[in-house]
Amino acid sequence: MIHLERMSGFQLLPGRLDPKAQSDLLAEVERVIAAAPLFTPVTPGGQPFSVRMTNCGPLGWMSDRAGYRYQAHHPVTGQPWPAIPKILLDLWSELVDPAVPPEACLINLYGPTARMGLHQDRDEADFGFAVLSVSLGDTAVFRIGGTTRGGKTRSVRLASGDVCLLAGEDRLAFHGIDRVLAGSSRLLAGGGRYNLTLRRVSAAGPVNL
Ligand code: MD3
Ligand code: FE
């Protein structure tokens, strides 16, 4: 029973975006990247991530030697992040909260050898809001465990067009990407996978800019 309740905090909506919606969203992602180029973050210890990143929305997540944080400007161009595409705002409104918009959309790009180690997402002020994730392109082998490191984990494949919601206790679950299955989708011309995560960062009200 406890198991089922915990699992209820992770909701997978397979194929929530049909192929047309996936290619429309990909075009929006490419438009964001044209304005806010992908960059390779480094951990506070100086290790480069194997994924490249950018963001859209009032705030963007980043990491460098100064630490993990949300900030309003692109680290290289110094420009504000581009707006979050309407397709994503509509999804958030439908699945998370119609009254309070997301503040950040982190865009991760995985090449054939990229991965993401197990981690918790805890740079946001209010864990009461769900995180909404959209996958585009090659299928990823996603791993999710409990709220303590070293516990039992399970593996879930995230395919192009899949949406997942992380809420409740699973909002603080350890999770990561073990690998990406190269050649599993033809959405991205050169292969690879985008993951988009929409988040509320601040506790209440719109961010002050
Ligand atoms: C579980 N991204 O951006 S998406 C991340 O595929 C991140 O790029 C992965 O982990 C990716 O932080 C996984 C699914 C996901 C997103 C947020 C979560 C799972 C989560 C937050 C809490 C628990
Ligand atoms: Fe994460």
PDB file of N, CA, C and O in Angstrom, residues 1-11 143-148 151-155 165-175:
ATOM      1  N   MET A   1       0.833  -1.209   0.000  1.00  0.00           N
ATOM      2  CA  MET A   1       0.000   0.000   0.000  1.00  0.00           C
ATOM      3  C   MET A   1       0.868   1.260   0.000  1.00  0.00           C
ATOM      4  O   MET A   1       0.676   2.157  -0.802  1.00  0.00           O
ATOM      5  N   ILE A   2       1.834   1.306   0.892  1.00  0.00           N
ATOM      6  CA  ILE A   2       2.770   2.430   0.918  1.00  0.00           C
ATOM      7  C   ILE A   2       3.477   2.562  -0.431  1.00  0.00           C
ATOM      8  O   ILE A   2       3.626   3.647  -0.968  1.00  0.00           O
ATOM      9  N   HIS A   3       3.844   1.399  -0.984  1.00  0.00           N
ATOM     10  CA  HIS A   3       4.498   1.350  -2.290  1.00  0.00           C
ATOM     11  C   HIS A   3       3.632   2.042  -3.348  1.00  0.00           C
ATOM     12  O   HIS A   3       4.093   2.911  -4.067  1.00  0.00           O
ATOM     13  N   LEU A   4       2.352   1.698  -3.409  1.00  0.00           N
ATOM     14  CA  LEU A   4       1.450   2.275  -4.410  1.00  0.00           C
ATOM     15  C   LEU A   4       1.290   3.772  -4.211  1.00  0.00           C
ATOM     16  O   LEU A   4       1.297   4.538  -5.161  1.00  0.00           O
ATOM     17  N   GLU A   5       1.195   4.195  -2.961  1.00  0.00           N
ATOM     18  CA  GLU A   5       1.061   5.631  -2.700  1.00  0.00           C
ATOM     19  C   GLU A   5       2.295   6.383  -3.158  1.00  0.00           C
ATOM     20  O   GLU A   5       2.199   7.432  -3.772  1.00  0.00           O
ATOM     21  N   ARG A   6       3.469   5.804  -2.870  1.00  0.00           N
ATOM     22  CA  ARG A   6       4.694   6.470  -3.286  1.00  0.00           C
ATOM     23  C   ARG A   6       4.748   6.560  -4.804  1.00  0.00           C
ATOM     24  O   ARG A   6       5.055   7.604  -5.359  1.00  0.00           O
ATOM     25  N   MET A   7       4.402   5.450  -5.442  1.00  0.00           N
ATOM     26  CA  MET A   7       4.458   5.441  -6.894  1.00  0.00           C
ATOM     27  C   MET A   7       3.461   6.415  -7.510  1.00  0.00           C
ATOM     28  O   MET A   7       3.646   6.856  -8.619  1.00  0.00           O
ATOM     29  N   SER A   8       2.420   6.749  -6.774  1.00  0.00           N
ATOM     30  CA  SER A   8       1.417   7.659  -7.327  1.00  0.00           C
ATOM     31  C   SER A   8       1.984   9.060  -7.535  1.00  0.00           C
ATOM     32  O   SER A   8       1.409   9.865  -8.243  1.00  0.00           O
ATOM     33  N   GLY A   9       3.147   9.342  -6.932  1.00  0.00           N
ATOM     34  CA  GLY A   9       3.768  10.653  -7.140  1.00  0.00           C
ATOM     35  C   GLY A   9       4.493  10.771  -8.471  1.00  0.00           C
ATOM     36  O   GLY A   9       4.879  11.854  -8.865  1.00  0.00           O
ATOM     37  N   PHE A  10       4.678   9.633  -9.141  1.00  0.00           N
ATOM     38  CA  PHE A  10       5.288   9.637 -10.480  1.00  0.00           C
ATOM     39  C   PHE A  10       4.229   9.182 -11.469  1.00  0.00           C
ATOM     40  O   PHE A  10       3.703   8.076 -11.365  1.00  0.00           O
ATOM     41  N   GLN A  11       3.888  10.055 -12.391  1.00  0.00           N
ATOM     42  CA  GLN A  11       2.847   9.741 -13.366  1.00  0.00           C
ATOM     43  C   GLN A  11       3.437   9.849 -14.766  1.00  0.00           C
ATOM     44  O   GLN A  11       3.970  10.900 -15.140  1.00  0.00           O
ATOM     45  N   ARG A 143      15.907   6.271 -14.470  1.00  0.00           N
ATOM     46  CA  ARG A 143      15.908   5.517 -13.221  1.00  0.00           C
ATOM     47  C   ARG A 143      15.352   6.397 -12.117  1.00  0.00           C
ATOM     48  O   ARG A 143      15.729   7.560 -11.987  1.00  0.00           O
ATOM     49  N   ILE A 144      14.439   5.836 -11.323  1.00  0.00           N
ATOM     50  CA  ILE A 144      13.878   6.598 -10.212  1.00  0.00           C
ATOM     51  C   ILE A 144      13.852   5.735  -8.963  1.00  0.00           C
ATOM     52  O   ILE A 144      13.524   4.539  -9.020  1.00  0.00           O
ATOM     53  N   GLY A 145      14.267   6.322  -7.845  1.00  0.00           N
ATOM     54  CA  GLY A 145      14.285   5.623  -6.568  1.00  0.00           C
ATOM     55  C   GLY A 145      13.437   6.356  -5.552  1.00  0.00           C
ATOM     56  O   GLY A 145      12.468   7.022  -5.898  1.00  0.00           O
ATOM     57  N   GLY A 146      13.827   6.234  -4.298  1.00  0.00           N
ATOM     58  CA  GLY A 146      13.107   6.903  -3.226  1.00  0.00           C
ATOM     59  C   GLY A 146      13.795   8.201  -2.835  1.00  0.00           C
ATOM     60  O   GLY A 146      14.631   8.720  -3.584  1.00  0.00           O
ATOM     61  N   THR A 147      13.449   8.696  -1.670  1.00  0.00           N
ATOM     62  CA  THR A 147      13.969  10.004  -1.257  1.00  0.00           C
ATOM     63  C   THR A 147      15.305   9.894  -0.513  1.00  0.00           C
ATOM     64  O   THR A 147      15.842  10.906  -0.087  1.00  0.00           O
ATOM     65  N   THR A 148      15.804   8.668  -0.364  1.00  0.00           N
ATOM     66  CA  THR A 148      17.147   8.528   0.208  1.00  0.00           C
ATOM     67  C   THR A 148      18.057   7.860  -0.815  1.00  0.00           C
ATOM     68  O   THR A 148      17.626   6.990  -1.574  1.00  0.00           O
ATOM     69  N   GLY A 151      18.703   3.538  -1.965  1.00  0.00           N
ATOM     70  CA  GLY A 151      17.541   2.668  -1.833  1.00  0.00           C
ATOM     71  C   GLY A 151      17.215   1.958  -3.140  1.00  0.00           C
ATOM     72  O   GLY A 151      17.973   2.007  -4.111  1.00  0.00           O
ATOM     73  N   LYS A 152      16.078   1.278  -3.143  1.00  0.00           N
ATOM     74  CA  LYS A 152      15.630   0.543  -4.324  1.00  0.00           C
ATOM     75  C   LYS A 152      15.275   1.532  -5.434  1.00  0.00           C
ATOM     76  O   LYS A 152      14.736   2.611  -5.166  1.00  0.00           O
ATOM     77  N   THR A 153      15.611   1.163  -6.664  1.00  0.00           N
ATOM     78  CA  THR A 153      15.258   2.008  -7.804  1.00  0.00           C
ATOM     79  C   THR A 153      14.532   1.166  -8.832  1.00  0.00           C
ATOM     80  O   THR A 153      14.578  -0.063  -8.791  1.00  0.00           O
ATOM     81  N   ARG A 154      13.846   1.845  -9.753  1.00  0.00           N
ATOM     82  CA  ARG A 154      13.276   1.118 -10.882  1.00  0.00           C
ATOM     83  C   ARG A 154      13.566   1.895 -12.150  1.00  0.00           C
ATOM     84  O   ARG A 154      13.873   3.093 -12.107  1.00  0.00           O
ATOM     85  N   SER A 155      13.478   1.197 -13.253  1.00  0.00           N
ATOM     86  CA  SER A 155      13.857   1.753 -14.541  1.00  0.00           C
ATOM     87  C   SER A 155      12.609   1.927 -15.394  1.00  0.00           C
ATOM     88  O   SER A 155      11.761   1.039 -15.430  1.00  0.00           O
ATOM     89  N   LEU A 165       5.045  13.492 -14.834  1.00  0.00           N
ATOM     90  CA  LEU A 165       4.781  14.430 -13.748  1.00  0.00           C
ATOM     91  C   LEU A 165       5.377  13.861 -12.481  1.00  0.00           C
ATOM     92  O   LEU A 165       5.191  12.676 -12.173  1.00  0.00           O
ATOM     93  N   LEU A 166       6.097  14.693 -11.746  1.00  0.00           N
ATOM     94  CA  LEU A 166       6.709  14.300 -10.482  1.00  0.00           C
ATOM     95  C   LEU A 166       6.110  15.159  -9.399  1.00  0.00           C
ATOM     96  O   LEU A 166       6.334  16.367  -9.381  1.00  0.00           O
ATOM     97  N   ALA A 167       5.355  14.533  -8.533  1.00  0.00           N
ATOM     98  CA  ALA A 167       4.653  15.293  -7.498  1.00  0.00           C
ATOM     99  C   ALA A 167       4.699  14.515  -6.193  1.00  0.00           C
ATOM    100  O   ALA A 167       5.219  13.397  -6.137  1.00  0.00           O
ATOM    101  N   GLY A 168       4.155  15.121  -5.163  1.00  0.00           N
ATOM    102  CA  GLY A 168       4.075  14.445  -3.875  1.00  0.00           C
ATOM    103  C   GLY A 168       5.441  14.025  -3.392  1.00  0.00           C
ATOM    104  O   GLY A 168       6.425  14.738  -3.561  1.00  0.00           O
ATOM    105  N   GLU A 169       5.515  12.838  -2.806  1.00  0.00           N
ATOM    106  CA  GLU A 169       6.781  12.380  -2.242  1.00  0.00           C
ATOM    107  C   GLU A 169       7.840  12.194  -3.332  1.00  0.00           C
ATOM    108  O   GLU A 169       9.026  12.395  -3.098  1.00  0.00           O
ATOM    109  N   ASP A 170       7.412  11.815  -4.543  1.00  0.00           N
ATOM    110  CA  ASP A 170       8.373  11.586  -5.623  1.00  0.00           C
ATOM    111  C   ASP A 170       8.983  12.875  -6.165  1.00  0.00           C
ATOM    112  O   ASP A 170       9.942  12.827  -6.941  1.00  0.00           O
ATOM    113  N   ARG A 171       8.447  14.016  -5.745  1.00  0.00           N
ATOM    114  CA  ARG A 171       9.060  15.296  -6.145  1.00  0.00           C
ATOM    115  C   ARG A 171      10.521  15.339  -5.666  1.00  0.00           C
ATOM    116  O   ARG A 171      11.347  15.984  -6.295  1.00  0.00           O
ATOM    117  N   LEU A 172      10.801  14.653  -4.566  1.00  0.00           N
ATOM    118  CA  LEU A 172      12.177  14.648  -4.040  1.00  0.00           C
ATOM    119  C   LEU A 172      12.866  13.287  -4.219  1.00  0.00           C
ATOM    120  O   LEU A 172      13.849  12.980  -3.549  1.00  0.00           O
ATOM    121  N   ALA A 173      12.353  12.495  -5.129  1.00  0.00           N
ATOM    122  CA  ALA A 173      12.971  11.192  -5.401  1.00  0.00           C
ATOM    123  C   ALA A 173      14.312  11.360  -6.115  1.00  0.00           C
ATOM    124  O   ALA A 173      14.475  12.257  -6.942  1.00  0.00           O
ATOM    125  N   PHE A 174      15.250  10.462  -5.803  1.00  0.00           N
ATOM    126  CA  PHE A 174      16.493  10.395  -6.582  1.00  0.00           C
ATOM    127  C   PHE A 174      16.160   9.853  -7.967  1.00  0.00           C
ATOM    128  O   PHE A 174      15.366   8.916  -8.103  1.00  0.00           O
ATOM    129  N   HIS A 175      16.760  10.462  -8.986  1.00  0.00           N
ATOM    130  CA  HIS A 175      16.451  10.052 -10.357  1.00  0.00           C
ATOM    131  C   HIS A 175      17.623  10.407 -11.261  1.00  0.00           C
ATOM    132  O   HIS A 175      18.447  11.269 -10.911  1.00  0.00           O
TER     133      HIS A 175
END
